[in-house]
PDB file of C-alpha atoms in Angstrom:
ATOM      1  CA  MET G1366      12.278  10.093  10.652  1.00 41.00           C
ATOM      2  CA  SER G1367      11.506   9.323  14.282  1.00 42.00           C
ATOM      3  CA  ALA G1368      12.755   6.443  16.395  1.00 40.00           C
ATOM      4  CA  PRO G1369      10.689   3.237  16.096  1.00 46.00           C
ATOM      5  CA  GLU G1370       7.826   2.993  18.574  1.00 51.00           C
ATOM      6  CA  ASP G1371       6.802  -0.346  20.101  1.00 57.00           C
ATOM      7  CA  GLN G1372       3.172  -0.582  19.053  1.00 63.00           C
ATOM      8  CA  SER G1373       2.503  -3.334  21.593  1.00 59.00           C
ATOM      9  CA  LEU G1374       2.844  -0.645  24.284  1.00 67.00           C
ATOM     10  CA  VAL G1375       0.463   1.938  22.809  1.00 87.00           C
ATOM     11  CA  THR G1376      -3.048   2.030  21.411  1.00 93.00           C
ATOM     12  CA  LEU G1377      -3.960   3.745  18.161  1.00 94.00           C
ATOM     13  CA  GLN G1378      -5.586   6.539  20.170  1.00 92.00           C
ATOM     14  CA  GLN G1379      -2.384   7.088  22.140  1.00 94.00           C
ATOM     15  CA  TRP G1380      -0.293   7.091  18.963  1.00 94.00           C
ATOM     16  CA  ALA G1381      -2.670   9.506  17.195  1.00 94.00           C
ATOM     17  CA  GLY G1382      -3.050  11.811  20.191  1.00 92.00           C
ATOM     18  CA  ALA G1383      -6.604  12.847  19.238  1.00 92.00           C
ATOM     19  CA  GLU G1384      -9.921  11.377  18.168  1.00 92.00           C
ATOM     20  CA  HIS G1385     -10.462  13.773  15.253  1.00 94.00           C
ATOM     21  CA  LEU G1386      -7.402  14.531  13.142  1.00 95.00           C
ATOM     22  CA  GLY G1387      -5.856  14.424   9.693  1.00 95.00           C
ATOM     23  CA  LEU G1388      -3.918  11.286   8.773  1.00 97.00           C
ATOM     24  CA  THR G1389      -2.547   9.648   5.659  1.00 98.00           C
ATOM     25  CA  LEU G1390      -4.090   6.200   5.241  1.00 98.00           C
ATOM     26  CA  LEU G1391      -2.551   3.347   3.270  1.00 98.00           C
ATOM     27  CA  PHE G1392      -4.150   0.073   2.203  1.00 98.00           C
ATOM     28  CA  THR G1393      -2.319  -2.900   0.677  1.00 98.00           C
ATOM     29  CA  ASP G1394      -3.609  -6.017  -1.036  1.00 97.00           C
ATOM     30  CA  ILE G1395      -1.761  -9.012  -2.513  1.00 98.00           C
ATOM     31  CA  VAL G1396      -2.215  -9.667  -6.240  1.00 97.00           C
ATOM     32  CA  ASP G1397      -3.532 -13.173  -7.122  1.00 97.00           C
ATOM     33  CA  SER G1398      -3.662 -14.174  -3.454  1.00 97.00           C
ATOM     34  CA  THR G1399      -6.461 -16.711  -3.880  1.00 96.00           C
ATOM     35  CA  ALA G1400      -4.752 -18.436  -6.804  1.00 96.00           C
ATOM     36  CA  ILE G1401      -1.489 -18.515  -4.859  1.00 97.00           C
ATOM     37  CA  GLY G1402      -3.190 -19.968  -1.794  1.00 96.00           C
ATOM     38  CA  ILE G1403      -4.849 -22.691  -3.847  1.00 96.00           C
ATOM     39  CA  ARG G1404      -1.551 -23.555  -5.505  1.00 96.00           C
ATOM     40  CA  LEU G1405       0.475 -23.694  -2.284  1.00 96.00           C
ATOM     41  CA  GLY G1406      -2.062 -24.899   0.253  1.00 96.00           C
ATOM     42  CA  ASP G1407      -2.697 -23.292   3.614  1.00 96.00           C
ATOM     43  CA  ASN G1408       0.476 -24.367   5.406  1.00 97.00           C
ATOM     44  CA  ARG G1409       3.031 -22.771   3.073  1.00 96.00           C
ATOM     45  CA  TRP G1410       0.789 -19.897   2.014  1.00 97.00           C
ATOM     46  CA  ILE G1411       0.139 -18.757   5.582  1.00 97.00           C
ATOM     47  CA  ASP G1412       3.861 -19.038   6.424  1.00 97.00           C
ATOM     48  CA  ASP G1413       4.704 -16.886   3.395  1.00 98.00           C
ATOM     49  CA  LEU G1414       1.918 -14.461   4.271  1.00 97.00           C
ATOM     50  CA  PHE G1415       3.389 -13.937   7.729  1.00 97.00           C
ATOM     51  CA  ASP G1416       6.820 -13.361   6.150  1.00 98.00           C
ATOM     52  CA  HIS G1417       5.152 -10.676   4.031  1.00 98.00           C
ATOM     53  CA  PHE G1418       3.584  -9.025   7.083  1.00 97.00           C
ATOM     54  CA  SER G1419       6.911  -9.182   8.919  1.00 96.00           C
ATOM     55  CA  ARG G1420       8.566  -7.291   6.069  1.00 97.00           C
ATOM     56  CA  ALA G1421       5.823  -4.657   6.271  1.00 96.00           C
ATOM     57  CA  ARG G1422       6.520  -4.184   9.968  1.00 94.00           C
ATOM     58  CA  PHE G1423      10.261  -4.031   9.267  1.00 94.00           C
ATOM     59  CA  TYR G1424       9.758  -1.059   6.943  1.00 95.00           C
ATOM     60  CA  ALA G1425       7.096   0.432   9.214  1.00 94.00           C
ATOM     61  CA  ASN G1426       9.714   0.694  11.967  1.00 91.00           C
ATOM     62  CA  TRP G1427      11.554   3.289   9.864  1.00 92.00           C
ATOM     63  CA  TYR G1428       8.556   5.567   9.517  1.00 92.00           C
ATOM     64  CA  ASP G1429       6.170   7.284  11.882  1.00 85.00           C
ATOM     65  CA  CYS G1430       3.181   5.014  11.309  1.00 94.00           C
ATOM     66  CA  PHE G1431       0.762   2.625  12.954  1.00 96.00           C
ATOM     67  CA  VAL G1432      -0.391  -0.754  11.654  1.00 96.00           C
ATOM     68  CA  VAL G1433      -4.128  -0.365  12.252  1.00 96.00           C
ATOM     69  CA  LYS G1434      -5.116  -3.895  11.299  1.00 95.00           C
ATOM     70  CA  VAL G1435      -4.609  -6.929   9.119  1.00 95.00           C
ATOM     71  CA  ILE G1436      -7.609  -7.994   7.029  1.00 93.00           C
ATOM     72  CA  GLY G1437      -6.968 -11.363   5.389  1.00 94.00           C
ATOM     73  CA  ASP G1438      -3.967 -10.711   3.137  1.00 95.00           C
ATOM     74  CA  SER G1439      -4.344  -6.931   3.366  1.00 97.00           C
ATOM     75  CA  LEU G1440      -2.931  -4.234   5.635  1.00 98.00           C
ATOM     76  CA  MET G1441      -4.409  -0.939   6.787  1.00 98.00           C
ATOM     77  CA  MET G1442      -1.858   1.585   8.042  1.00 98.00           C
ATOM     78  CA  ALA G1443      -1.939   5.166   9.309  1.00 98.00           C
ATOM     79  CA  PHE G1444       0.820   7.764   8.822  1.00 97.00           C
ATOM     80  CA  ARG G1445       1.247  11.259  10.165  1.00 96.00           C
ATOM     81  CA  THR G1446       2.668  12.510   6.852  1.00 96.00           C
ATOM     82  CA  SER G1447       2.160  11.748   3.181  1.00 96.00           C
ATOM     83  CA  SER G1448       5.902  11.660   2.575  1.00 96.00           C
ATOM     84  CA  ASP G1449       6.369   8.801   5.045  1.00 97.00           C
ATOM     85  CA  ALA G1450       3.432   6.923   3.521  1.00 97.00           C
ATOM     86  CA  VAL G1451       4.798   7.262  -0.016  1.00 97.00           C
ATOM     87  CA  ARG G1452       8.303   6.202   0.995  1.00 96.00           C
ATOM     88  CA  PHE G1453       6.950   3.213   2.920  1.00 98.00           C
ATOM     89  CA  ALA G1454       4.789   2.207  -0.047  1.00 98.00           C
ATOM     90  CA  ILE G1455       7.757   2.295  -2.417  1.00 97.00           C
ATOM     91  CA  ASP G1456      10.011   0.344  -0.059  1.00 97.00           C
ATOM     92  CA  PHE G1457       7.392  -2.304   0.670  1.00 98.00           C
ATOM     93  CA  ALA G1458       6.137  -2.659  -2.909  1.00 98.00           C
ATOM     94  CA  ASN G1459       9.714  -3.153  -4.136  1.00 97.00           C
ATOM     95  CA  ASP G1460      10.538  -5.659  -1.383  1.00 97.00           C
ATOM     96  CA  THR G1461       7.446  -7.510  -0.165  1.00 98.00           C
ATOM     97  CA  GLY G1462       9.315 -10.181   1.769  1.00 98.00           C
ATOM     98  CA  VAL G1463       8.418 -13.013  -0.622  1.00 98.00           C
ATOM     99  CA  GLU G1464       9.768 -13.019  -4.166  1.00 97.00           C
ATOM    100  CA  TYR G1465       6.470 -13.844  -5.887  1.00 98.00           C
ATOM    101  CA  ILE G1466       4.269 -11.452  -3.887  1.00 98.00           C
ATOM    102  CA  SER G1467       3.368  -8.101  -5.402  1.00 98.00           C
ATOM    103  CA  ILE G1468       0.857  -5.655  -4.012  1.00 98.00           C
ATOM    104  CA  ARG G1469      -1.708  -3.019  -4.806  1.00 98.00           C
ATOM    105  CA  VAL G1470      -1.318   0.080  -2.619  1.00 98.00           C
ATOM    106  CA  GLY G1471      -3.797   2.916  -2.197  1.00 98.00           C
ATOM    107  CA  ILE G1472      -2.870   6.124  -0.339  1.00 98.00           C
ATOM    108  CA  HIS G1473      -5.072   9.062   0.660  1.00 98.00           C
ATOM    109  CA  SER G1474      -4.867  11.909   3.186  1.00 97.00           C
ATOM    110  CA  GLY G1475      -7.771  13.437   5.040  1.00 96.00           C
ATOM    111  CA  GLU G1476      -9.619  13.950   8.302  1.00 97.00           C
ATOM    112  CA  VAL G1477     -10.667  10.799  10.165  1.00 97.00           C
ATOM    113  CA  GLN G1478     -12.015   9.703  13.535  1.00 96.00           C
ATOM    114  CA  VAL G1479     -10.088   7.329  15.796  1.00 96.00           C
ATOM    115  CA  ARG G1480     -12.272   5.132  18.003  1.00 94.00           C
ATOM    116  CA  ASP G1481     -11.847   1.738  19.682  1.00 93.00           C
ATOM    117  CA  ASN G1482      -8.373   1.276  18.185  1.00 94.00           C
ATOM    118  CA  ASP G1483      -9.631   1.730  14.615  1.00 96.00           C
ATOM    119  CA  VAL G1484     -10.029   4.520  12.058  1.00 97.00           C
ATOM    120  CA  TYR G1485     -13.419   5.638  10.748  1.00 97.00           C
ATOM    121  CA  GLY G1486     -14.816   8.114   8.247  1.00 97.00           C
ATOM    122  CA  LEU G1487     -15.439   8.614   4.559  1.00 97.00           C
ATOM    123  CA  ASN G1488     -11.733   9.103   3.930  1.00 97.00           C
ATOM    124  CA  VAL G1489     -11.205   5.478   4.979  1.00 97.00           C
ATOM    125  CA  ASN G1490     -13.722   4.406   2.328  1.00 97.00           C
ATOM    126  CA  LEU G1491     -12.064   6.613  -0.275  1.00 97.00           C
ATOM    127  CA  THR G1492      -8.631   5.119   0.434  1.00 97.00           C
ATOM    128  CA  SER G1493     -10.090   1.640   0.012  1.00 96.00           C
ATOM    129  CA  ARG G1494     -11.684   2.646  -3.299  1.00 96.00           C
ATOM    130  CA  VAL G1495      -8.342   3.991  -4.555  1.00 97.00           C
ATOM    131  CA  GLN G1496      -6.580   0.734  -3.709  1.00 96.00           C
ATOM    132  CA  HIS G1497      -9.268  -1.483  -5.207  1.00 95.00           C
ATOM    133  CA  ILE G1498      -9.367   0.337  -8.543  1.00 95.00           C
ATOM    134  CA  LEU G1499      -5.856  -0.899  -9.354  1.00 95.00           C
ATOM    135  CA  PRO G1500      -6.186  -3.834 -11.777  1.00 92.00           C
ATOM    136  CA  ARG G1501      -2.811  -5.281 -10.788  1.00 93.00           C
ATOM    137  CA  GLU G1502       0.231  -4.323  -8.724  1.00 96.00           C
ATOM    138  CA  GLY G1503       1.162  -0.700  -8.252  1.00 97.00           C
ATOM    139  CA  ILE G1504       0.816   2.351  -6.019  1.00 98.00           C
ATOM    140  CA  LEU G1505      -2.047   4.794  -6.503  1.00 98.00           C
ATOM    141  CA  ALA G1506      -2.283   8.046  -4.535  1.00 98.00           C
ATOM    142  CA  THR G1507      -4.776  10.888  -4.405  1.00 97.00           C
ATOM    143  CA  ASP G1508      -4.032  14.502  -5.224  1.00 96.00           C
ATOM    144  CA  SER G1509      -3.729  15.473  -1.546  1.00 95.00           C
ATOM    145  CA  VAL G1510      -0.939  12.913  -1.086  1.00 97.00           C
ATOM    146  CA  LYS G1511       0.936  14.061  -4.181  1.00 97.00           C
ATOM    147  CA  ARG G1512       0.741  17.751  -3.219  1.00 95.00           C
ATOM    148  CA  ASP G1513       1.869  17.174   0.370  1.00 95.00           C
ATOM    149  CA  TYR G1514       4.691  14.850  -0.697  1.00 96.00           C
ATOM    150  CA  GLN G1515       6.108  17.279  -3.234  1.00 94.00           C
ATOM    151  CA  ARG G1516       5.811  20.250  -0.877  1.00 93.00           C
ATOM    152  CA  ARG G1517       7.844  18.422   1.740  1.00 93.00           C
ATOM    153  CA  VAL G1518      10.323  16.476  -0.409  1.00 92.00           C
ATOM    154  CA  GLY G1519      10.480  18.598  -3.576  1.00 89.00           C
ATOM    155  CA  LEU G1520      10.090  17.818  -7.254  1.00 88.00           C
ATOM    156  CA  ASP G1521      13.493  16.150  -7.731  1.00 88.00           C
ATOM    157  CA  SER G1522      13.138  13.222  -5.310  1.00 89.00           C
ATOM    158  CA  GLY G1523      13.160  10.624  -8.093  1.00 91.00           C
ATOM    159  CA  VAL G1524       9.526   9.704  -7.428  1.00 95.00           C
ATOM    160  CA  ARG G1525       7.151  10.280 -10.330  1.00 95.00           C
ATOM    161  CA  PHE G1526       3.409  10.910 -10.087  1.00 97.00           C
ATOM    162  CA  LEU G1527       1.577   9.953 -13.289  1.00 97.00           C
ATOM    163  CA  GLU G1528      -1.821  11.631 -13.442  1.00 96.00           C
ATOM    164  CA  ARG G1529      -5.023   9.735 -14.181  1.00 95.00           C
ATOM    165  CA  ARG G1530      -8.669  10.722 -13.839  1.00 95.00           C
ATOM    166  CA  LEU G1531     -10.720   7.748 -12.698  1.00 94.00           C
ATOM    167  CA  GLU G1532     -14.256   7.011 -11.571  1.00 93.00           C
ATOM    168  CA  LEU G1533     -14.279   5.871  -7.939  1.00 94.00           C
ATOM    169  CA  LYS G1534     -17.426   4.077  -6.859  1.00 90.00           C
ATOM    170  CA  SER G1535     -19.718   6.392  -4.863  1.00 91.00           C
ATOM    171  CA  PHE G1536     -17.123   9.210  -4.943  1.00 94.00           C
ATOM    172  CA  GLY G1537     -17.325  10.162  -8.602  1.00 93.00           C
ATOM    173  CA  ASN G1538     -14.556  11.331 -10.884  1.00 93.00           C
ATOM    174  CA  GLU G1539     -11.255  11.856  -9.057  1.00 92.00           C
ATOM    175  CA  VAL G1540      -7.721  12.829 -10.036  1.00 95.00           C
ATOM    176  CA  VAL G1541      -5.284  10.161  -8.836  1.00 97.00           C
ATOM    177  CA  TYR G1542      -1.622   9.421  -9.480  1.00 98.00           C
ATOM    178  CA  ILE G1543       0.342   6.278 -10.235  1.00 97.00           C
ATOM    179  CA  VAL G1544       3.471   6.492  -8.071  1.00 97.00           C
ATOM    180  CA  ARG G1545       6.702   5.257  -9.635  1.00 96.00           C
ATOM    181  CA  SER G1546      10.275   5.085  -8.358  1.00 94.00           C
ATOM    182  CA  ALA G1547      13.474   4.281 -10.213  1.00 90.00           C
ATOM    183  CA  ASN G1548      13.295   0.588  -9.298  1.00 92.00           C
ATOM    184  CA  SER G1549       9.550   0.010  -9.244  1.00 94.00           C
ATOM    185  CA  MET G1550       9.176  -1.421 -12.751  1.00 94.00           C
ATOM    186  CA  ASN G1551      12.078  -3.834 -12.292  1.00 95.00           C
ATOM    187  CA  ALA G1552      10.609  -5.008  -8.984  1.00 96.00           C
ATOM    188  CA  ILE G1553       7.188  -5.575 -10.545  1.00 96.00           C
ATOM    189  CA  ARG G1554       8.653  -7.565 -13.428  1.00 96.00           C
ATOM    190  CA  ALA G1555      10.690  -9.756 -11.081  1.00 97.00           C
ATOM    191  CA  GLN G1556       7.695 -10.413  -8.831  1.00 97.00           C
ATOM    192  CA  ARG G1557       5.448 -11.242 -11.778  1.00 96.00           C
ATOM    193  CA  ALA G1558       8.065 -13.570 -13.258  1.00 96.00           C
ATOM    194  CA  ALA G1559       8.381 -15.437  -9.941  1.00 97.00           C
ATOM    195  CA  ARG G1560       4.597 -15.660  -9.626  1.00 97.00           C
ATOM    196  CA  GLU G1561       4.283 -16.903 -13.203  1.00 95.00           C
ATOM    197  CA  VAL G1562       6.711 -19.716 -12.422  1.00 95.00           C
ATOM    198  CA  LEU G1563       4.839 -20.539  -9.232  1.00 96.00           C
ATOM    199  CA  LEU G1564       1.362 -20.580 -10.774  1.00 94.00           C
ATOM    200  CA  GLN G1565       2.090 -21.949 -14.254  1.00 88.00           C
ATOM    201  CA  GLY G1566       5.646 -23.250 -14.266  1.00 66.00           C
ATOM    202  CA  ASN G1567       6.366 -21.128 -17.335  1.00 46.00           C
ATOM    203  CA  LYS G1568       9.329 -18.736 -17.296  1.00 46.00           C
ATOM    204  CA  SER G1569       8.980 -17.706 -20.937  1.00 45.00           C
ATOM    205  CA  SER G1570       5.617 -15.966 -20.809  1.00 44.00           C
ATOM    206  CA  VAL G1571       5.665 -13.073 -18.377  1.00 45.00           C
ATOM    207  CA  PRO G1572       2.828 -10.617 -19.227  1.00 50.00           C
ATOM    208  CA  PRO G1573       3.605  -6.919 -19.483  1.00 54.00           C
ATOM    209  CA  VAL G1574       2.898  -4.564 -16.610  1.00 53.00           C
ATOM    210  CA  PRO G1575      -0.671  -3.304 -17.178  1.00 53.00           C
ATOM    211  CA  GLN G1576      -1.514   0.372 -17.385  1.00 57.00           C
ATOM    212  CA  ILE G1577      -4.477   2.066 -15.737  1.00 57.00           C
ATOM    213  CA  ARG G1578      -6.695   3.650 -18.362  1.00 50.00           C
ATOM    214  CA  SER G1579      -8.392   6.916 -17.726  1.00 44.00           C
TER     215      SER G1579
END
């Protein structure tokens, strides 16, 4: 784990060190964001959203990564290694900065092009497809991420990769993995319970965590 780098002092190109290179990309998206925004109104929702982004940057400071951009309530991030991306995803998904916010996370590794302080290439599109296929909160990673993570960290890290074979729009049938940590299910349940109270005022009817079907 390297020392935190002040991103205000460097561009993405400077951080990456090359225009064509392999990176691990990570996309996040907030579950039920539109319903939450309607319930809270812009003033509180935007304040909470910025608290959420601040927590992302807090965890990002511990890993060798770059926040490429914010798109609405979503983040696009680049990592040099899959292991850092997976650990960031687990930390951030378990602690999103706001008790009722839970997130979908998609992670994929591959060759990309860095231009004009952004990341381009089909692997960007694939990462987005992986994230969007999640019906609710959770972390979904491609096979390249799982293999690189386990080669670096080992098989006994406490992180589980649950295999699924899913159809990704335009990319066909792909093997992907639901990523689970020891605390991930408890975090999801707590976030969903808080969101249920916020949206419906009903603490007694918290739906179960959905499963992705192959």
